[in-house]
PDB file of C-alpha atoms in Angstrom:
ATOM      1  CA  MET A   1      25.756 245.756 127.687  1.00 65.00           C
ATOM      2  CA  SER A   2      27.350 245.919 124.261  1.00 87.00           C
ATOM      3  CA  GLY A   3      31.055 245.439 123.687  1.00 90.00           C
ATOM      4  CA  ASN A   4      33.355 247.811 121.879  1.00 96.00           C
ATOM      5  CA  ILE A   5      33.723 246.383 118.374  1.00 98.00           C
ATOM      6  CA  LYS A   6      32.788 249.805 116.970  1.00 98.00           C
ATOM      7  CA  LEU A   7      35.576 251.458 118.954  1.00 98.00           C
ATOM      8  CA  LEU A   8      38.010 248.934 117.464  1.00 98.00           C
ATOM      9  CA  THR A   9      36.853 249.451 113.885  1.00 98.00           C
ATOM     10  CA  ASP A  10      36.762 253.234 114.332  1.00 98.00           C
ATOM     11  CA  THR A  11      40.318 253.190 115.742  1.00 98.00           C
ATOM     12  CA  LEU A  12      41.636 251.200 112.788  1.00 98.00           C
ATOM     13  CA  ALA A  13      39.759 253.464 110.370  1.00 98.00           C
ATOM     14  CA  ALA A  14      41.172 256.581 112.043  1.00 98.00           C
ATOM     15  CA  ALA A  15      44.727 255.269 111.658  1.00 98.00           C
ATOM     16  CA  LYS A  16      44.044 254.540 107.992  1.00 97.00           C
ATOM     17  CA  ALA A  17      42.648 258.046 107.540  1.00 97.00           C
ATOM     18  CA  GLU A  18      45.951 259.368 108.922  1.00 97.00           C
ATOM     19  CA  GLY A  19      47.778 257.408 106.238  1.00 96.00           C
ATOM     20  CA  ARG A  20      49.376 254.967 108.648  1.00 97.00           C
ATOM     21  CA  ALA A  21      49.034 251.528 110.164  1.00 98.00           C
ATOM     22  CA  ALA A  22      47.670 251.037 113.676  1.00 98.00           C
ATOM     23  CA  LEU A  23      50.000 249.880 116.446  1.00 98.00           C
ATOM     24  CA  ILE A  24      48.585 246.846 118.259  1.00 98.00           C
ATOM     25  CA  ALA A  25      50.438 245.665 121.359  1.00 98.00           C
ATOM     26  CA  TYR A  26      50.155 242.380 123.236  1.00 97.00           C
ATOM     27  CA  LEU A  27      50.769 241.716 126.931  1.00 97.00           C
ATOM     28  CA  PRO A  28      49.545 238.808 129.055  1.00 97.00           C
ATOM     29  CA  ALA A  29      47.208 239.408 131.980  1.00 98.00           C
ATOM     30  CA  GLY A  30      48.705 238.670 135.385  1.00 97.00           C
ATOM     31  CA  PHE A  31      52.261 239.408 134.298  1.00 97.00           C
ATOM     32  CA  PRO A  32      54.232 240.099 136.383  1.00 96.00           C
ATOM     33  CA  THR A  33      51.168 240.417 138.663  1.00 97.00           C
ATOM     34  CA  VAL A  34      47.575 241.351 137.909  1.00 98.00           C
ATOM     35  CA  ASP A  35      48.084 244.935 139.059  1.00 98.00           C
ATOM     36  CA  GLY A  36      51.505 245.106 137.398  1.00 98.00           C
ATOM     37  CA  GLY A  37      50.050 243.846 134.138  1.00 98.00           C
ATOM     38  CA  ILE A  38      47.370 246.525 134.158  1.00 98.00           C
ATOM     39  CA  GLU A  39      50.038 249.170 134.741  1.00 98.00           C
ATOM     40  CA  ALA A  40      52.089 247.773 131.848  1.00 98.00           C
ATOM     41  CA  ILE A  41      49.134 247.982 129.469  1.00 98.00           C
ATOM     42  CA  LYS A  42      48.460 251.577 130.514  1.00 98.00           C
ATOM     43  CA  ALA A  43      52.149 252.362 129.897  1.00 98.00           C
ATOM     44  CA  VAL A  44      51.992 250.844 126.405  1.00 98.00           C
ATOM     45  CA  PHE A  45      48.903 252.899 125.588  1.00 98.00           C
ATOM     46  CA  ASP A  46      50.621 255.966 127.023  1.00 98.00           C
ATOM     47  CA  GLY A  47      53.603 255.306 124.753  1.00 98.00           C
ATOM     48  CA  GLY A  48      51.464 255.301 121.622  1.00 98.00           C
ATOM     49  CA  ALA A  49      49.700 251.958 121.098  1.00 98.00           C
ATOM     50  CA  ASP A  50      46.298 252.237 119.428  1.00 98.00           C
ATOM     51  CA  VAL A  51      44.974 248.837 120.517  1.00 98.00           C
ATOM     52  CA  VAL A  52      46.084 246.278 123.111  1.00 98.00           C
ATOM     53  CA  GLU A  53      45.567 242.527 123.090  1.00 98.00           C
ATOM     54  CA  VAL A  54      45.411 241.069 126.600  1.00 98.00           C
ATOM     55  CA  GLY A  55      46.679 237.510 126.627  1.00 96.00           C
ATOM     56  CA  LEU A  56      44.760 234.940 128.643  1.00 96.00           C
ATOM     57  CA  PRO A  57      47.609 232.824 130.039  1.00 94.00           C
ATOM     58  CA  HIS A  58      47.392 229.162 129.066  1.00 87.00           C
ATOM     59  CA  SER A  59      49.383 226.103 130.075  1.00 79.00           C
ATOM     60  CA  ASP A  60      49.761 224.898 126.470  1.00 72.00           C
ATOM     61  CA  PRO A  61      50.196 228.026 124.323  1.00 62.00           C
ATOM     62  CA  VAL A  62      50.739 226.456 120.890  1.00 64.00           C
ATOM     63  CA  LEU A  63      51.221 229.765 119.039  1.00 66.00           C
ATOM     64  CA  ASP A  64      53.503 231.368 121.603  1.00 69.00           C
ATOM     65  CA  GLY A  65      57.276 231.231 121.666  1.00 75.00           C
ATOM     66  CA  PRO A  66      59.536 230.988 124.727  1.00 86.00           C
ATOM     67  CA  VAL A  67      59.315 234.654 125.770  1.00 89.00           C
ATOM     68  CA  ILE A  68      55.520 234.702 126.056  1.00 89.00           C
ATOM     69  CA  GLN A  69      55.510 231.163 127.488  1.00 89.00           C
ATOM     70  CA  THR A  70      57.780 232.432 130.290  1.00 91.00           C
ATOM     71  CA  ALA A  71      55.414 235.314 131.044  1.00 93.00           C
ATOM     72  CA  ASP A  72      52.397 232.985 130.936  1.00 91.00           C
ATOM     73  CA  ASP A  73      54.113 230.647 133.389  1.00 92.00           C
ATOM     74  CA  ILE A  74      54.766 233.545 135.786  1.00 93.00           C
ATOM     75  CA  ALA A  75      51.115 234.592 135.546  1.00 94.00           C
ATOM     76  CA  LEU A  76      49.784 231.063 136.031  1.00 91.00           C
ATOM     77  CA  ARG A  77      52.063 230.423 139.011  1.00 95.00           C
ATOM     78  CA  GLY A  78      50.732 233.698 140.407  1.00 96.00           C
ATOM     79  CA  GLY A  79      47.232 232.222 140.249  1.00 96.00           C
ATOM     80  CA  VAL A  80      45.771 234.337 137.445  1.00 97.00           C
ATOM     81  CA  LYS A  81      42.122 233.541 136.665  1.00 97.00           C
ATOM     82  CA  ILE A  82      39.703 234.549 133.908  1.00 98.00           C
ATOM     83  CA  ALA A  83      38.209 237.057 136.354  1.00 98.00           C
ATOM     84  CA  ASP A  84      41.637 238.722 136.504  1.00 98.00           C
ATOM     85  CA  VAL A  85      41.812 238.846 132.706  1.00 98.00           C
ATOM     86  CA  LEU A  86      38.408 240.534 132.587  1.00 98.00           C
ATOM     87  CA  ARG A  87      39.457 242.951 135.318  1.00 98.00           C
ATOM     88  CA  THR A  88      42.558 243.772 133.294  1.00 98.00           C
ATOM     89  CA  VAL A  89      40.413 244.548 130.254  1.00 98.00           C
ATOM     90  CA  ARG A  90      38.003 246.644 132.316  1.00 98.00           C
ATOM     91  CA  GLU A  91      40.645 248.756 134.035  1.00 98.00           C
ATOM     92  CA  ALA A  92      42.820 249.221 130.951  1.00 98.00           C
ATOM     93  CA  HIS A  93      39.863 250.357 128.856  1.00 98.00           C
ATOM     94  CA  ALA A  94      38.374 252.540 131.598  1.00 98.00           C
ATOM     95  CA  ALA A  95      41.690 254.310 132.131  1.00 98.00           C
ATOM     96  CA  THR A  96      42.402 254.970 128.453  1.00 97.00           C
ATOM     97  CA  GLY A  97      39.156 254.797 126.501  1.00 98.00           C
ATOM     98  CA  LYS A  98      40.982 252.678 123.923  1.00 98.00           C
ATOM     99  CA  PRO A  99      40.078 249.287 122.439  1.00 98.00           C
ATOM    100  CA  VAL A 100      41.204 246.225 124.379  1.00 98.00           C
ATOM    101  CA  LEU A 101      40.862 242.696 123.039  1.00 98.00           C
ATOM    102  CA  VAL A 102      41.507 239.318 124.627  1.00 98.00           C
ATOM    103  CA  MET A 103      43.755 236.815 122.871  1.00 96.00           C
ATOM    104  CA  THR A 104      42.959 233.325 124.055  1.00 96.00           C
ATOM    105  CA  TYR A 105      42.937 229.701 123.107  1.00 93.00           C
ATOM    106  CA  TRP A 106      39.542 228.071 122.882  1.00 95.00           C
ATOM    107  CA  ASN A 107      39.677 225.647 125.798  1.00 94.00           C
ATOM    108  CA  PRO A 108      39.454 228.239 128.614  1.00 95.00           C
ATOM    109  CA  ILE A 109      36.401 229.861 126.998  1.00 97.00           C
ATOM    110  CA  ASP A 110      34.762 226.486 126.381  1.00 96.00           C
ATOM    111  CA  ARG A 111      35.208 225.536 130.031  1.00 96.00           C
ATOM    112  CA  TYR A 112      34.093 228.942 131.327  1.00 97.00           C
ATOM    113  CA  GLY A 113      31.035 229.038 129.064  1.00 98.00           C
ATOM    114  CA  VAL A 114      30.694 230.957 125.810  1.00 98.00           C
ATOM    115  CA  GLU A 115      27.630 232.946 126.840  1.00 97.00           C
ATOM    116  CA  ARG A 116      29.137 233.832 130.208  1.00 98.00           C
ATOM    117  CA  PHE A 117      32.495 234.819 128.757  1.00 98.00           C
ATOM    118  CA  THR A 118      31.106 237.016 125.962  1.00 98.00           C
ATOM    119  CA  ALA A 119      28.635 238.732 128.298  1.00 98.00           C
ATOM    120  CA  GLU A 120      31.333 239.454 130.884  1.00 98.00           C
ATOM    121  CA  LEU A 121      33.886 240.595 128.300  1.00 98.00           C
ATOM    122  CA  ALA A 122      31.357 243.025 126.836  1.00 98.00           C
ATOM    123  CA  GLU A 123      30.442 244.264 130.317  1.00 98.00           C
ATOM    124  CA  ALA A 124      34.152 244.884 130.974  1.00 98.00           C
ATOM    125  CA  GLY A 125      34.352 247.105 127.882  1.00 98.00           C
ATOM    126  CA  GLY A 126      36.200 244.580 125.744  1.00 98.00           C
ATOM    127  CA  ALA A 127      36.309 244.991 121.975  1.00 98.00           C
ATOM    128  CA  GLY A 128      36.496 241.316 121.057  1.00 98.00           C
ATOM    129  CA  CYS A 129      38.630 238.216 120.960  1.00 98.00           C
ATOM    130  CA  ILE A 130      41.485 236.811 118.908  1.00 97.00           C
ATOM    131  CA  LEU A 131      41.049 233.050 118.746  1.00 95.00           C
ATOM    132  CA  PRO A 132      44.118 231.434 117.166  1.00 92.00           C
ATOM    133  CA  ASP A 133      43.025 227.796 117.528  1.00 92.00           C
ATOM    134  CA  LEU A 134      39.277 228.023 116.877  1.00 94.00           C
ATOM    135  CA  PRO A 135      38.549 226.596 113.405  1.00 94.00           C
ATOM    136  CA  VAL A 136      36.212 228.843 111.479  1.00 95.00           C
ATOM    137  CA  GLN A 137      33.905 225.912 110.684  1.00 95.00           C
ATOM    138  CA  GLU A 138      33.460 225.290 114.424  1.00 96.00           C
ATOM    139  CA  SER A 139      32.961 228.936 115.373  1.00 97.00           C
ATOM    140  CA  ALA A 140      29.205 229.416 114.919  1.00 97.00           C
ATOM    141  CA  LEU A 141      28.353 229.263 118.642  1.00 97.00           C
ATOM    142  CA  TRP A 142      31.101 231.740 119.520  1.00 98.00           C
ATOM    143  CA  ARG A 143      30.128 234.131 116.720  1.00 98.00           C
ATOM    144  CA  GLU A 144      26.454 234.028 117.686  1.00 97.00           C
ATOM    145  CA  HIS A 145      27.234 235.220 121.198  1.00 98.00           C
ATOM    146  CA  ALA A 146      30.008 237.599 120.144  1.00 98.00           C
ATOM    147  CA  ASP A 147      27.669 239.285 117.668  1.00 97.00           C
ATOM    148  CA  LYS A 148      24.937 239.515 120.290  1.00 97.00           C
ATOM    149  CA  HIS A 149      27.320 241.265 122.682  1.00 98.00           C
ATOM    150  CA  GLY A 150      29.063 243.579 120.198  1.00 98.00           C
ATOM    151  CA  LEU A 151      32.415 241.795 120.163  1.00 98.00           C
ATOM    152  CA  ALA A 152      34.834 241.291 117.291  1.00 98.00           C
ATOM    153  CA  THR A 153      35.840 237.787 116.215  1.00 98.00           C
ATOM    154  CA  VAL A 154      39.433 237.926 114.989  1.00 98.00           C
ATOM    155  CA  PHE A 155      40.723 234.832 113.234  1.00 97.00           C
ATOM    156  CA  VAL A 156      44.367 234.058 112.489  1.00 94.00           C
ATOM    157  CA  VAL A 157      45.585 233.295 108.958  1.00 94.00           C
ATOM    158  CA  ALA A 158      49.023 232.010 107.975  1.00 91.00           C
ATOM    159  CA  PRO A 159      51.188 231.933 104.840  1.00 91.00           C
ATOM    160  CA  SER A 160      50.080 228.323 104.361  1.00 90.00           C
ATOM    161  CA  SER A 161      46.399 229.339 104.189  1.00 91.00           C
ATOM    162  CA  ARG A 162      44.976 228.679 100.722  1.00 94.00           C
ATOM    163  CA  ASP A 163      42.911 231.363  99.007  1.00 95.00           C
ATOM    164  CA  ALA A 164      39.647 229.456  99.495  1.00 95.00           C
ATOM    165  CA  ARG A 165      40.390 229.153 103.203  1.00 94.00           C
ATOM    166  CA  LEU A 166      41.159 232.869 103.449  1.00 96.00           C
ATOM    167  CA  ALA A 167      37.801 233.652 101.852  1.00 97.00           C
ATOM    168  CA  GLU A 168      36.028 231.346 104.294  1.00 96.00           C
ATOM    169  CA  ILE A 169      37.669 233.100 107.254  1.00 96.00           C
ATOM    170  CA  THR A 170      37.197 236.693 106.121  1.00 97.00           C
ATOM    171  CA  ALA A 171      33.538 236.039 105.273  1.00 97.00           C
ATOM    172  CA  VAL A 172      32.701 235.595 108.966  1.00 97.00           C
ATOM    173  CA  GLY A 173      35.547 237.357 110.816  1.00 97.00           C
ATOM    174  CA  SER A 174      35.134 240.867 112.206  1.00 98.00           C
ATOM    175  CA  GLY A 175      37.272 243.677 113.593  1.00 98.00           C
ATOM    176  CA  PHE A 176      40.353 242.648 111.643  1.00 98.00           C
ATOM    177  CA  VAL A 177      42.247 239.594 110.452  1.00 97.00           C
ATOM    178  CA  TYR A 178      45.424 238.581 112.294  1.00 96.00           C
ATOM    179  CA  ALA A 179      47.951 237.643 109.603  1.00 95.00           C
ATOM    180  CA  ALA A 180      50.815 235.559 110.996  1.00 89.00           C
ATOM    181  CA  SER A 181      53.871 236.758 109.120  1.00 77.00           C
ATOM    182  CA  LEU A 182      55.507 233.337 109.040  1.00 63.00           C
ATOM    183  CA  MET A 183      55.027 229.716 109.957  1.00 45.00           C
ATOM    184  CA  GLY A 184      56.037 229.115 113.560  1.00 45.00           C
ATOM    185  CA  VAL A 185      55.545 230.609 117.011  1.00 42.00           C
ATOM    186  CA  THR A 186      55.701 234.150 118.343  1.00 45.00           C
ATOM    187  CA  GLY A 187      59.070 235.753 118.912  1.00 42.00           C
ATOM    188  CA  THR A 188      61.322 238.482 117.603  1.00 44.00           C
ATOM    189  CA  ARG A 189      62.926 237.970 114.200  1.00 43.00           C
ATOM    190  CA  GLU A 190      65.690 239.616 112.195  1.00 50.00           C
ATOM    191  CA  SER A 191      63.322 240.074 109.260  1.00 52.00           C
ATOM    192  CA  VAL A 192      59.578 239.877 108.811  1.00 57.00           C
ATOM    193  CA  GLY A 193      59.871 238.711 105.211  1.00 63.00           C
ATOM    194  CA  ALA A 194      58.006 238.844 101.930  1.00 74.00           C
ATOM    195  CA  GLN A 195      55.610 236.064 102.980  1.00 81.00           C
ATOM    196  CA  ALA A 196      53.716 238.561 105.118  1.00 88.00           C
ATOM    197  CA  GLN A 197      53.130 241.006 102.287  1.00 91.00           C
ATOM    198  CA  ASP A 198      51.885 238.239 100.002  1.00 92.00           C
ATOM    199  CA  LEU A 199      49.529 236.974 102.720  1.00 94.00           C
ATOM    200  CA  VAL A 200      48.106 240.455 103.317  1.00 95.00           C
ATOM    201  CA  GLN A 201      47.480 240.931  99.591  1.00 95.00           C
ATOM    202  CA  ARG A 202      45.797 237.530  99.236  1.00 96.00           C
ATOM    203  CA  THR A 203      43.644 238.145 102.309  1.00 96.00           C
ATOM    204  CA  ARG A 204      42.547 241.599 101.170  1.00 96.00           C
ATOM    205  CA  VAL A 205      41.338 240.237  97.848  1.00 96.00           C
ATOM    206  CA  THR A 206      38.736 238.142  99.669  1.00 96.00           C
ATOM    207  CA  ARG A 207      37.167 241.055 101.589  1.00 95.00           C
ATOM    208  CA  ALA A 208      38.682 244.465 100.999  1.00 93.00           C
ATOM    209  CA  GLU A 209      36.914 246.320 103.823  1.00 95.00           C
ATOM    210  CA  LEU A 210      38.219 244.038 106.615  1.00 97.00           C
ATOM    211  CA  PRO A 211      41.573 245.332 107.943  1.00 98.00           C
ATOM    212  CA  VAL A 212      44.543 242.952 107.888  1.00 98.00           C
ATOM    213  CA  CYS A 213      47.049 243.304 110.716  1.00 97.00           C
ATOM    214  CA  VAL A 214      50.401 241.526 110.793  1.00 95.00           C
ATOM    215  CA  GLY A 215      52.016 239.901 113.807  1.00 90.00           C
ATOM    216  CA  LEU A 216      54.805 237.442 114.691  1.00 80.00           C
ATOM    217  CA  GLY A 217      58.339 238.717 114.441  1.00 79.00           C
ATOM    218  CA  VAL A 218      57.987 242.502 114.617  1.00 87.00           C
ATOM    219  CA  SER A 219      60.200 243.858 117.388  1.00 89.00           C
ATOM    220  CA  ASN A 220      61.549 247.300 116.432  1.00 92.00           C
ATOM    221  CA  ALA A 221      60.612 250.539 114.707  1.00 94.00           C
ATOM    222  CA  VAL A 222      62.335 249.658 111.420  1.00 92.00           C
ATOM    223  CA  GLN A 223      60.385 246.410 111.118  1.00 91.00           C
ATOM    224  CA  ALA A 224      57.186 248.188 112.134  1.00 93.00           C
ATOM    225  CA  ALA A 225      57.770 250.769 109.413  1.00 94.00           C
ATOM    226  CA  GLU A 226      58.333 247.997 106.856  1.00 92.00           C
ATOM    227  CA  VAL A 227      55.134 246.142 107.775  1.00 94.00           C
ATOM    228  CA  ALA A 228      53.175 249.401 107.935  1.00 95.00           C
ATOM    229  CA  THR A 229      53.769 249.927 104.214  1.00 94.00           C
ATOM    230  CA  PHE A 230      51.466 247.021 103.365  1.00 94.00           C
ATOM    231  CA  ALA A 231      49.377 246.161 106.457  1.00 96.00           C
ATOM    232  CA  ASP A 232      46.544 247.970 108.245  1.00 98.00           C
ATOM    233  CA  GLY A 233      48.039 247.216 111.639  1.00 97.00           C
ATOM    234  CA  VAL A 234      51.335 246.098 113.152  1.00 97.00           C
ATOM    235  CA  ILE A 235      51.079 243.647 116.056  1.00 96.00           C
ATOM    236  CA  VAL A 236      53.935 243.444 118.570  1.00 95.00           C
ATOM    237  CA  GLY A 237      53.988 241.086 121.542  1.00 93.00           C
ATOM    238  CA  SER A 238      57.220 239.294 122.415  1.00 93.00           C
ATOM    239  CA  ALA A 239      59.299 242.483 122.251  1.00 95.00           C
ATOM    240  CA  PHE A 240      57.101 244.105 124.932  1.00 97.00           C
ATOM    241  CA  VAL A 241      57.156 241.009 127.116  1.00 96.00           C
ATOM    242  CA  LYS A 242      60.938 240.733 126.786  1.00 96.00           C
ATOM    243  CA  ARG A 243      61.356 244.335 127.945  1.00 97.00           C
ATOM    244  CA  MET A 244      59.363 243.484 131.068  1.00 97.00           C
ATOM    245  CA  LEU A 245      61.276 240.249 131.676  1.00 96.00           C
ATOM    246  CA  ASP A 246      64.677 241.917 131.242  1.00 97.00           C
ATOM    247  CA  ALA A 247      63.951 244.916 133.472  1.00 97.00           C
ATOM    248  CA  PRO A 248      65.682 244.987 136.864  1.00 97.00           C
ATOM    249  CA  ASP A 249      62.490 246.174 138.568  1.00 97.00           C
ATOM    250  CA  HIS A 250      58.862 246.908 137.760  1.00 96.00           C
ATOM    251  CA  ALA A 251      59.277 250.672 137.349  1.00 98.00           C
ATOM    252  CA  SER A 252      62.071 250.100 134.845  1.00 98.00           C
ATOM    253  CA  GLY A 253      59.875 247.616 133.001  1.00 98.00           C
ATOM    254  CA  LEU A 254      57.069 250.149 132.692  1.00 98.00           C
ATOM    255  CA  ALA A 255      59.487 252.752 131.377  1.00 98.00           C
ATOM    256  CA  ALA A 256      60.911 250.243 128.904  1.00 98.00           C
ATOM    257  CA  VAL A 257      57.558 249.227 127.397  1.00 98.00           C
ATOM    258  CA  ARG A 258      56.433 252.852 127.241  1.00 98.00           C
ATOM    259  CA  GLU A 259      59.625 253.724 125.364  1.00 98.00           C
ATOM    260  CA  LEU A 260      59.257 250.776 122.981  1.00 98.00           C
ATOM    261  CA  ALA A 261      55.642 251.754 122.238  1.00 98.00           C
ATOM    262  CA  GLY A 262      56.861 255.266 121.422  1.00 98.00           C
ATOM    263  CA  ASP A 263      59.503 253.934 119.033  1.00 97.00           C
ATOM    264  CA  LEU A 264      57.034 251.603 117.332  1.00 98.00           C
ATOM    265  CA  ALA A 265      54.447 254.389 117.088  1.00 98.00           C
ATOM    266  CA  LYS A 266      57.022 256.377 115.117  1.00 97.00           C
ATOM    267  CA  GLY A 267      57.673 253.307 112.979  1.00 96.00           C
ATOM    268  CA  VAL A 268      54.042 252.837 111.937  1.00 96.00           C
ATOM    269  CA  ARG A 269      54.030 256.508 110.980  1.00 95.00           C
ATOM    270  CA  GLY A 270      57.074 256.023 108.748  1.00 88.00           C
ATOM    271  CA  GLN A 271      59.339 258.005 111.101  1.00 83.00           C
ATOM    272  CA  ALA A 272      61.715 255.165 112.069  1.00 68.00           C
TER     273      ALA A 272
END
């Protein structure tokens, strides 16, 4: 069975055709429970997200700040497994028909088996993977199997990435490029900053047809509107997770992430 890379690229193209950036949300699988996490993703889609990244909880999340680390810890203590991540992808996509990616560090995939993981992610209706710690020069095995199963390979670039490195990454990446708006870990910020716009421009020069989506630091509609003026997609993670963590109960958490998705959806449309 083929994965949903085409659905992802079509979704990003449709947003562009509407003259706006896509809204890409992130939530970890298994948080606060497997079933609760699936409900949260459905709520985010219902609120207006175009794409969702499902985090595969990891014990050493080098890119993630304290908010997502807290959610990952809750999921891991709850016993979340890769099978639960794949179930989350399957049910979220089946319920909404929208593109769902997995964001994961390399070690869990390596241990699970690349062929097995890509085949099962495609079978679940997944659109691809974001792999923040997989060096592009070591990615051939992953890309071979991802291509075979119709999955996007999304690499992460940072403001420190040199132009030659950006070209190397965009030459083999697919779906979109994840542009980290700043050096550091995930989390909400007061300002996204000019570094992000410069990074998007430098990345686009290397391969104009590959969308560039910006994450790290975006937490409200005003920031989303700012990033949407220069990026193809706006990625929001910690702000959604924080809404879930701060909610007094699960129903309130679902309402909170649905509301935030609605606000951000207005932001990417320039209505903040």
